């Protein structure tokens, strides 16, 4: 931000001129292919706006632009540069994407603590998704602590005070399992049921599987009723919560301690207030909720297919399903680019899906990508953008291969500026397995894989010498009962970034 904008309001004429410049820049960038003179003119205009009276807005838009045009030289470093500028000015979306960049580890060094710090900052301004991500990241951070509080459960408790169903779910899992905190099955079930009240997928099923009603009698019903009444009474406080810009160093939103104290008012002994009036949950020293993937079990060598059970937790799987549940579309609607592989998906896949690009990834996506890269001994920079697909009864994925033809690789390189080459392997993670049907079949080897929640499948699309492997042909059999959800990515030959 320049000196004039810090000291006095900018004249209306200046604001109007800058708004017009930013609007024109957006139009040129969105309406013209990267590399054309019009596109470059749009980028030049946006860079000029980034030093004007609306600098934070333009800086944020530049950061978002470089995140999405990864094939530009030094795109990730440029994204980091502009996001840091906008974050210093308090632009909340820029802070969120900056945290994501720290977790991707491209353009900035990989750092869970730094991403956690940024999400905690947004959480203290009243942003529920960041409050949840702070809890998730705290559960993944292995840094030793001397504090008596469990940082993950504490973050989820504070997010629950914001009436955020994912936080009820995550806190409920921890009480139900005794993960990082003392087990309390009745409160765990009550919290899971509150998440179910908010429409959170898997919450009711988790409550019934982990804490059957007959195991806790009327106690869970009592806590559920208290939580429900507590939220009803919290509405005036929630109405006063107005998350806005989040200048680094600002104190927490003054409404948050009041909301947290109100939630602690249900009078459960595990929910407490610290000396500053913030809510917390005390740790009992037990293991946190964290995935422990098993080593690859190579079920087939031609094609090469590996299976890793326990790759992701129930929490991670549920989060990804809920993240896209209301935005799944048919293949022709989410198709990203013109390619033979996308054409094949239009014909062969009858379910629904949703890509998760750089603007929609989050802490779970990034740490699953990092887990994938680690388990496959691959580079994060060579992981394809992930997507989530869902099959309902009768839906299938007919026989197909995932590798690129030689012609497609050349089209990608010349027309799209994509230097990453072949899809060496495909990665699949079962978020939810159907009750019947939906197996993944490799007909040329006779292998049939029946999925289970949290199980990963890695199959190679090329042979050991790098040639396209026709034996990698596979089928997603029709689902007969229930739903099948997959998180998928691919391991490219080289980095996707310029």
Coordinates of C-alpha atoms in Angstrom, one line a residue:
X1 CA 0.0 0.0 0.0
X2 CA 1.5 3.4 -0.9
X3 CA 2.0 6.3 1.6
X4 CA -1.0 8.4 0.4
X5 CA -3.5 5.5 1.0
X6 CA -2.1 5.0 4.5
X7 CA -2.5 8.7 5.5
X8 CA -5.6 10.0 3.7
X9 CA -8.4 8.5 1.7
X10 CA -7.7 8.4 -2.0
X11 CA -9.7 10.8 -4.2
X12 CA -12.8 9.2 -5.8
X13 CA -11.3 9.9 -9.3
X14 CA -8.2 7.9 -8.4
X15 CA -10.3 5.0 -7.0
X16 CA -12.4 4.9 -10.1
X17 CA -9.4 4.9 -12.4
X18 CA -7.8 2.0 -10.4
X19 CA -11.0 0.0 -10.4
X20 CA -11.3 0.4 -14.1
X21 CA -7.7 -0.7 -14.6
X22 CA -8.2 -3.8 -12.5
X23 CA -11.4 -4.7 -14.2
X24 CA -9.7 -4.3 -17.7
X25 CA -6.7 -6.4 -16.5
X26 CA -9.0 -9.1 -15.3
X27 CA -10.9 -9.1 -18.6
X28 CA -7.7 -9.4 -20.6
X29 CA -6.2 -12.1 -18.5
X30 CA -9.4 -14.2 -18.4
X31 CA -10.3 -13.7 -22.0
X32 CA -7.0 -14.4 -23.7
X33 CA -4.7 -17.4 -23.7
X34 CA -1.4 -17.1 -21.8
X35 CA 1.4 -15.9 -24.2
X36 CA -0.8 -13.7 -26.3
X37 CA -0.2 -9.9 -26.4
X38 CA -3.6 -9.3 -24.9
X39 CA -2.9 -11.6 -22.0
X40 CA 0.5 -10.0 -21.3
X41 CA -1.1 -6.5 -21.5
X42 CA -3.6 -7.6 -18.8
X43 CA -0.7 -8.8 -16.6
X44 CA 1.1 -5.5 -17.1
X45 CA -2.0 -3.5 -16.1
X46 CA -2.5 -5.6 -13.0
X47 CA 1.1 -5.1 -12.0
X48 CA 0.7 -1.3 -12.3
X49 CA -2.4 -1.5 -10.2
X50 CA -0.4 -3.3 -7.5
X51 CA 1.4 -0.1 -6.7
X52 CA -1.6 2.1 -6.8
X53 CA -4.4 3.1 -4.4
X54 CA -6.0 -0.3 -4.6
X55 CA -2.7 -2.1 -4.3
X56 CA -3.9 -4.9 -1.9
X57 CA -6.7 -5.9 -4.2
X58 CA -4.4 -6.1 -7.2
X59 CA -1.7 -7.9 -5.2
X60 CA -4.2 -10.5 -4.2
X61 CA -5.3 -10.9 -7.8
X62 CA -1.7 -11.3 -9.0
X63 CA -1.1 -13.9 -6.4
X64 CA -4.2 -15.8 -7.5
X65 CA -3.2 -15.4 -11.1
X66 CA 0.3 -17.0 -10.6
X67 CA -1.2 -19.8 -8.6
X68 CA -3.3 -20.8 -11.6
X69 CA -0.8 -20.2 -14.4
X70 CA 1.9 -22.5 -13.1
X71 CA 3.6 -23.0 -16.4
X72 CA 4.9 -19.4 -16.4
X73 CA 8.6 -19.1 -15.4
X74 CA 8.9 -18.8 -11.6
X75 CA 5.1 -18.8 -11.2
X76 CA 5.2 -20.2 -7.7
X77 CA 7.8 -17.7 -6.5
X78 CA 5.8 -14.9 -8.0
X79 CA 2.6 -16.2 -6.4
X80 CA 4.4 -16.2 -3.0
X81 CA 5.7 -12.7 -3.5
X82 CA 2.3 -11.1 -4.3
X83 CA 0.4 -13.2 -1.7
X84 CA 2.8 -12.0 1.0
X85 CA 2.3 -8.4 -0.1
X86 CA -1.5 -8.8 0.1
X87 CA -1.4 -10.8 3.3
X88 CA 0.6 -8.0 5.0
X89 CA -2.3 -5.6 4.0
X90 CA -4.8 -8.0 5.7
X91 CA -6.4 -9.5 2.7
X92 CA -8.0 -12.7 4.2
X93 CA -8.1 -14.8 1.0
X94 CA -4.4 -14.0 0.4
X95 CA -3.5 -15.2 3.9
X96 CA -5.4 -18.4 3.2
X97 CA -3.7 -19.1 -0.1
X98 CA -0.3 -18.2 1.4
X99 CA -0.8 -20.9 4.1
X100 CA -1.7 -23.3 1.3
X101 CA 1.6 -22.4 -0.5
X102 CA 3.6 -23.2 2.6
X103 CA 2.0 -26.6 2.7
X104 CA 2.6 -27.2 -1.0
X105 CA 6.2 -26.3 -0.5
X106 CA 6.6 -24.7 -3.9
X107 CA 7.7 -21.1 -4.1
X108 CA 8.1 -21.2 -0.3
X109 CA 9.7 -23.8 2.0
X110 CA 7.3 -26.5 3.2
X111 CA 6.3 -25.5 6.8
X112 CA 3.3 -26.8 8.8
X113 CA 4.1 -24.4 11.7
X114 CA 4.0 -21.4 9.3
X115 CA 0.8 -22.5 7.7
X116 CA -0.7 -23.2 11.1
X117 CA 0.3 -19.7 12.3
X118 CA -1.5 -18.1 9.4
X119 CA -4.7 -20.2 9.8
X120 CA -4.7 -19.4 13.5
X121 CA -4.5 -15.7 12.6
X122 CA -7.6 -16.1 10.4
X123 CA -9.3 -18.2 13.0
X124 CA -8.9 -15.4 15.5
X125 CA -10.7 -13.1 13.1
X126 CA -13.7 -15.4 13.0
X127 CA -13.1 -17.5 9.9
X128 CA -14.5 -21.0 10.5
X129 CA -12.7 -22.9 7.7
X130 CA -9.4 -21.6 8.9
X131 CA -10.3 -22.4 12.5
X132 CA -10.9 -26.0 11.4
X133 CA -7.7 -26.2 9.4
X134 CA -5.8 -24.9 12.4
X135 CA -7.1 -27.9 14.3
X136 CA -6.2 -30.3 11.5
X137 CA -2.7 -28.9 11.1
X138 CA -2.1 -29.0 14.9
X139 CA -2.9 -32.7 14.8
X140 CA -0.3 -33.2 12.1
X141 CA 2.4 -31.1 13.6
X142 CA 4.9 -33.3 15.5
X143 CA 6.6 -30.3 17.3
X144 CA 6.9 -31.1 21.0
X145 CA 4.8 -28.9 23.3
X146 CA 4.8 -28.3 27.0
X147 CA 1.3 -26.9 27.1
X148 CA -1.4 -28.7 29.0
X149 CA -3.9 -28.1 26.2
X150 CA -4.4 -30.3 23.2
X151 CA -4.0 -27.9 20.3
X152 CA -6.1 -29.8 17.8
X153 CA -9.1 -30.4 20.1
X154 CA -8.8 -26.8 21.3
X155 CA -8.9 -25.4 17.8
X156 CA -11.9 -27.6 17.0
X157 CA -13.7 -26.5 20.2
X158 CA -13.2 -22.9 19.2
X159 CA -14.4 -23.6 15.7
X160 CA -17.5 -25.3 17.2
X161 CA -18.2 -22.1 19.0
X162 CA -18.7 -20.6 15.5
X163 CA -21.4 -23.2 14.8
X164 CA -19.2 -25.0 12.2
X165 CA -20.4 -28.6 11.6
X166 CA -17.0 -29.9 10.5
X167 CA -15.6 -28.8 13.9
X168 CA -18.4 -30.7 15.7
X169 CA -17.4 -33.8 13.7
X170 CA -13.7 -33.5 14.3
X171 CA -14.1 -32.8 18.0
X172 CA -16.6 -35.6 18.3
X173 CA -14.2 -38.1 16.7
X174 CA -11.5 -37.2 19.3
X175 CA -13.8 -37.6 22.2
X176 CA -15.3 -40.8 20.8
X177 CA -11.8 -42.3 20.2
X178 CA -9.8 -40.7 23.0
X179 CA -7.4 -39.2 20.5
X180 CA -5.1 -36.7 22.2
X181 CA -7.8 -36.1 24.9
X182 CA -9.5 -38.2 27.5
X183 CA -12.2 -40.4 26.0
X184 CA -15.8 -39.4 26.6
X185 CA -18.1 -41.4 24.4
X186 CA -21.3 -39.7 25.3
X187 CA -20.0 -36.2 24.4
X188 CA -18.3 -37.7 21.3
X189 CA -21.6 -39.1 20.1
X190 CA -23.5 -35.8 20.9
X191 CA -20.9 -33.8 18.9
X192 CA -21.1 -36.2 16.0
X193 CA -24.9 -35.9 16.0
X194 CA -24.6 -32.1 16.0
X195 CA -22.5 -32.4 12.9
X196 CA -25.1 -34.7 11.4
X197 CA -27.7 -32.0 12.2
X198 CA -25.7 -29.7 10.0
X199 CA -25.7 -32.1 7.1
X200 CA -22.1 -33.3 7.5
X201 CA -21.6 -36.5 5.5
X202 CA -20.5 -39.5 7.6
X203 CA -21.3 -37.9 10.9
X204 CA -24.4 -40.0 11.8
X205 CA -22.7 -43.2 10.5
X206 CA -19.6 -42.4 12.6
X207 CA -21.7 -41.8 15.7
X208 CA -23.5 -45.1 15.3
X209 CA -20.3 -47.1 14.5
X210 CA -18.0 -45.6 17.1
X211 CA -20.5 -44.9 19.9
X212 CA -23.7 -47.0 19.5
X213 CA -26.7 -45.4 21.3
X214 CA -27.1 -48.4 23.6
X215 CA -23.6 -47.9 24.9
X216 CA -24.2 -44.4 26.3
X217 CA -27.9 -44.4 27.1
X218 CA -29.5 -41.1 27.7
X219 CA -26.3 -39.2 28.5
X220 CA -25.4 -38.6 24.9
X221 CA -29.0 -37.3 24.3
X222 CA -28.6 -34.9 27.2
X223 CA -25.4 -33.5 25.8
X224 CA -26.9 -33.3 22.3
X225 CA -29.8 -31.3 23.7
X226 CA -27.6 -29.0 25.6
X227 CA -25.4 -28.3 22.5
X228 CA -28.5 -27.6 20.4
X229 CA -30.0 -25.2 22.9
X230 CA -26.6 -23.6 23.4
X231 CA -26.4 -22.8 19.7
X232 CA -29.9 -21.3 19.7
X233 CA -29.0 -19.0 22.5
X234 CA -25.7 -18.0 20.8
X235 CA -27.4 -16.5 17.8
X236 CA -27.2 -12.9 19.0
X237 CA -23.5 -13.3 19.5
X238 CA -23.0 -15.0 16.2
X239 CA -24.8 -12.1 14.5
X240 CA -22.2 -9.7 15.9
X241 CA -19.3 -11.7 14.4
X242 CA -18.3 -10.0 11.2
X243 CA -15.0 -11.5 9.8
X244 CA -13.3 -9.0 7.6
X245 CA -9.7 -8.1 6.7
X246 CA -7.2 -9.6 8.9
X247 CA -4.2 -7.3 9.5
X248 CA -1.2 -9.3 10.8
X249 CA -0.7 -8.6 14.5
X250 CA -4.3 -7.6 15.2
X251 CA -5.8 -9.1 18.4
X252 CA -8.6 -11.7 18.2
X253 CA -12.1 -10.6 17.3
X254 CA -13.6 -9.5 20.6
X255 CA -16.7 -11.6 20.1
X256 CA -14.8 -14.9 20.0
X257 CA -14.1 -15.2 23.8
X258 CA -17.7 -14.5 24.5
X259 CA -18.8 -17.2 22.0
X260 CA -16.3 -19.7 23.5
X261 CA -17.4 -18.9 27.1
X262 CA -21.0 -19.4 26.0
X263 CA -20.2 -22.9 24.6
X264 CA -18.2 -23.9 27.6
X265 CA -21.3 -23.0 29.5
X266 CA -22.8 -26.4 28.7
X267 CA -20.8 -27.4 31.8
X268 CA -18.9 -30.4 30.5
X269 CA -15.8 -30.8 32.7
X270 CA -13.5 -31.3 29.7
X271 CA -14.3 -27.9 28.2
X272 CA -12.5 -25.1 30.0
X273 CA -11.5 -21.4 29.8
X274 CA -7.9 -20.2 30.2
X275 CA -6.7 -17.1 32.0
X276 CA -7.4 -15.0 28.9
X277 CA -11.0 -16.3 28.6
X278 CA -10.3 -18.5 25.6
X279 CA -11.7 -22.1 25.4
X280 CA -9.4 -25.1 25.5
X281 CA -9.4 -28.9 25.9
X282 CA -6.8 -30.5 28.1
X283 CA -4.6 -33.2 26.7
X284 CA -4.2 -36.6 28.4
X285 CA -1.1 -37.4 26.4
X286 CA -2.7 -40.0 24.2
X287 CA -1.8 -40.4 20.5
X288 CA -3.3 -37.7 18.2
X289 CA -5.6 -38.6 15.3
X290 CA -3.1 -39.2 12.5
X291 CA -2.8 -41.6 9.6
X292 CA -0.3 -44.4 9.7
X293 CA -0.1 -45.7 6.1
X294 CA 1.1 -49.2 5.6
X295 CA 3.8 -50.1 3.1
X296 CA 2.8 -50.8 -0.5
X297 CA 1.5 -54.3 -1.0
X298 CA 2.2 -55.0 -4.7
X299 CA -0.9 -56.9 -5.8
X300 CA 0.2 -57.1 -9.4
X301 CA 3.5 -56.6 -11.3
X302 CA 2.0 -56.2 -14.8
X303 CA 0.5 -53.8 -14.5
X304 CA 2.3 -52.7 -11.4
X305 CA -0.4 -52.1 -8.8
X306 CA 0.2 -51.3 -5.2
X307 CA -2.2 -51.1 -2.2
X308 CA -1.6 -49.2 1.0
X309 CA -4.2 -49.5 3.8
X310 CA -4.6 -46.8 6.4
X311 CA -3.3 -44.1 4.0
X312 CA -5.8 -41.6 5.2
X313 CA -7.9 -41.1 8.4
X314 CA -11.7 -41.2 8.5
X315 CA -11.6 -37.5 9.3
X316 CA -9.5 -36.7 6.1
X317 CA -11.9 -38.8 4.0
X318 CA -15.0 -37.2 5.4
X319 CA -13.5 -33.7 5.0
X320 CA -12.8 -34.3 1.3
X321 CA -16.3 -35.7 0.6
X322 CA -18.0 -32.8 2.4
X323 CA -15.7 -30.3 0.6
X324 CA -17.2 -31.1 -2.8
X325 CA -20.5 -32.7 -2.0
X326 CA -22.6 -29.7 -3.1
X327 CA -20.5 -28.9 -6.2
X328 CA -20.1 -32.2 -8.0
X329 CA -20.9 -32.0 -11.7
X330 CA -21.0 -34.3 -14.8
X331 CA -17.7 -34.7 -16.7
X332 CA -18.6 -32.3 -19.5
X333 CA -19.1 -29.6 -16.9
X334 CA -15.8 -30.0 -15.0
X335 CA -13.7 -30.8 -18.1
X336 CA -10.5 -28.8 -17.8
X337 CA -8.9 -28.9 -21.2
X338 CA -9.2 -30.4 -24.7
X339 CA -7.4 -33.7 -24.6
X340 CA -8.0 -37.3 -25.7
X341 CA -8.0 -38.3 -22.1
X342 CA -10.7 -35.8 -21.2
X343 CA -12.7 -37.0 -24.2
X344 CA -12.4 -40.6 -23.0
X345 CA -13.7 -39.6 -19.6
X346 CA -16.8 -37.9 -21.1
X347 CA -17.6 -41.2 -22.8
X348 CA -16.6 -43.7 -20.2
X349 CA -17.4 -42.2 -16.8
X350 CA -21.1 -41.9 -15.8
X351 CA -20.6 -40.5 -12.3
X352 CA -19.9 -37.0 -11.1
X353 CA -16.7 -35.2 -10.1
X354 CA -14.9 -32.0 -9.1
X355 CA -11.3 -30.9 -9.7
X356 CA -9.5 -29.2 -6.8
X357 CA -7.2 -26.6 -8.3
X358 CA -4.9 -24.1 -6.7
X359 CA -7.7 -21.9 -5.5
X360 CA -9.6 -24.7 -3.8
X361 CA -7.0 -26.9 -2.2
X362 CA -6.6 -26.8 1.5
X363 CA -4.5 -28.3 4.3
X364 CA -5.9 -31.8 3.9
X365 CA -5.4 -31.8 0.1
X366 CA -1.8 -30.6 0.5
X367 CA -0.8 -33.0 3.2
X368 CA -2.3 -35.9 1.3
X369 CA -0.4 -34.8 -1.8
X370 CA 2.8 -34.7 0.3
X371 CA 2.0 -38.2 1.7
X372 CA 1.4 -39.4 -1.8
X373 CA 4.8 -38.0 -3.0
X374 CA 6.6 -39.5 0.0
X375 CA 5.0 -43.0 -0.4
X376 CA 5.7 -43.0 -4.1
X377 CA 9.1 -41.5 -3.8
X378 CA 8.1 -38.7 -6.2
X379 CA 8.4 -34.9 -6.4
X380 CA 5.5 -32.7 -5.2
X381 CA 6.1 -30.5 -8.3
X382 CA 5.2 -33.5 -10.5
X383 CA 1.9 -34.3 -8.9
X384 CA -1.1 -33.6 -11.1
X385 CA -4.0 -31.5 -9.8
X386 CA -6.2 -33.7 -7.8
X387 CA -9.9 -34.3 -8.3
X388 CA -12.7 -36.1 -6.4
X389 CA -15.2 -38.4 -8.2
X390 CA -18.4 -40.1 -6.9
X391 CA -20.3 -43.1 -8.2
X392 CA -23.9 -43.8 -7.2
X393 CA -25.8 -47.1 -7.9
X394 CA -25.5 -48.0 -11.6
X395 CA -22.7 -45.6 -12.4
X396 CA -19.4 -46.9 -13.7
X397 CA -16.1 -46.1 -15.4
X398 CA -15.8 -48.3 -18.6
X399 CA -12.5 -49.7 -19.8
X400 CA -9.8 -47.0 -20.2
X401 CA -6.2 -46.1 -19.8
X402 CA -4.7 -43.1 -18.1
X403 CA -1.4 -42.7 -20.0
X404 CA -1.0 -39.9 -22.6
X405 CA -0.4 -40.8 -26.2
X406 CA 2.8 -39.4 -27.7
X407 CA 0.6 -37.0 -29.7
X408 CA -1.1 -35.7 -26.6
X409 CA 2.2 -35.1 -24.8
X410 CA 3.3 -32.9 -27.7
X411 CA 0.0 -31.0 -27.7
X412 CA 0.3 -30.4 -24.0
X413 CA 3.9 -29.1 -24.5
X414 CA 3.3 -26.9 -27.5
X415 CA -0.2 -25.6 -27.1
X416 CA -0.6 -25.6 -23.3
X417 CA 3.0 -24.9 -22.2
X418 CA 2.9 -28.1 -20.1
X419 CA 6.4 -29.5 -19.8
X420 CA 5.5 -32.4 -17.5
X421 CA 5.4 -35.2 -20.0
X422 CA 3.8 -38.6 -19.4
X423 CA 1.4 -39.7 -16.6
X424 CA 3.8 -42.3 -15.1
X425 CA 1.3 -43.5 -12.5
X426 CA -2.2 -43.0 -11.2
X427 CA -3.0 -42.5 -7.5
X428 CA -6.5 -43.4 -6.1
X429 CA -7.6 -42.9 -2.5
X430 CA -10.9 -44.5 -1.4
X431 CA -12.9 -41.9 0.6
X432 CA -15.9 -44.1 0.8
X433 CA -16.4 -47.7 -0.4
X434 CA -19.8 -48.9 -1.7
X435 CA -21.7 -51.7 0.1
X436 CA -21.7 -53.7 -3.2
X437 CA -20.0 -53.4 -6.6
X438 CA -17.7 -50.6 -7.6
X439 CA -14.5 -52.8 -7.7
X440 CA -11.6 -51.6 -9.8
X441 CA -10.7 -54.3 -12.3
X442 CA -7.4 -54.8 -14.3
X443 CA -8.7 -57.3 -16.8
X444 CA -5.4 -58.1 -18.4
X445 CA -3.9 -59.3 -15.1
X446 CA -7.1 -60.6 -13.6
X447 CA -6.7 -58.3 -10.5
X448 CA -9.9 -57.0 -8.9
X449 CA -9.5 -54.4 -6.1
X450 CA -12.3 -54.0 -3.6
X451 CA -11.8 -50.7 -1.8
X452 CA -12.2 -49.6 1.8
X453 CA -12.2 -46.2 3.4
X454 CA -8.7 -44.7 3.6
X455 CA -7.1 -47.3 1.3
X456 CA -4.8 -46.0 -1.5
X457 CA -4.1 -47.7 -4.8
X458 CA -1.1 -46.8 -7.0
X459 CA -1.0 -48.2 -10.5
X460 CA 1.7 -47.5 -13.1
X461 CA 0.7 -46.5 -16.6
X462 CA 4.1 -47.3 -18.1
X463 CA 6.4 -50.2 -18.0
X464 CA 9.9 -50.1 -16.4
X465 CA 11.4 -48.8 -19.6
X466 CA 8.9 -45.9 -19.8
X467 CA 6.7 -47.3 -22.6
X468 CA 2.9 -47.0 -22.4
X469 CA 1.7 -50.2 -20.7
X470 CA -1.5 -51.5 -22.3
X471 CA -1.9 -53.8 -19.3
X472 CA -2.8 -50.8 -17.2
X473 CA -6.2 -50.8 -18.8
X474 CA -8.7 -50.7 -16.0
X475 CA -12.4 -50.6 -15.2
X476 CA -14.5 -49.1 -12.5
X477 CA -17.3 -51.7 -12.2
X478 CA -20.8 -50.4 -11.7
X479 CA -21.8 -49.7 -8.1
X480 CA -24.7 -51.9 -7.0
X481 CA -25.4 -50.5 -3.5
X482 CA -24.2 -47.4 -1.7
X483 CA -21.7 -44.8 -3.0
X484 CA -18.1 -44.9 -4.1
X485 CA -15.9 -41.8 -3.6
X486 CA -12.4 -41.5 -4.9
X487 CA -9.7 -38.8 -4.5
X488 CA -7.4 -39.1 -7.5
X489 CA -4.2 -37.7 -8.8
X490 CA -1.4 -38.7 -11.2
X491 CA 2.4 -38.8 -11.0
X492 CA 3.9 -36.9 -14.0
X493 CA 7.2 -37.5 -15.6
X494 CA 8.6 -34.1 -14.8
X495 CA 7.6 -30.9 -12.9
X496 CA 4.3 -29.3 -14.0
X497 CA 5.8 -25.8 -13.3
X498 CA 7.8 -23.6 -15.5

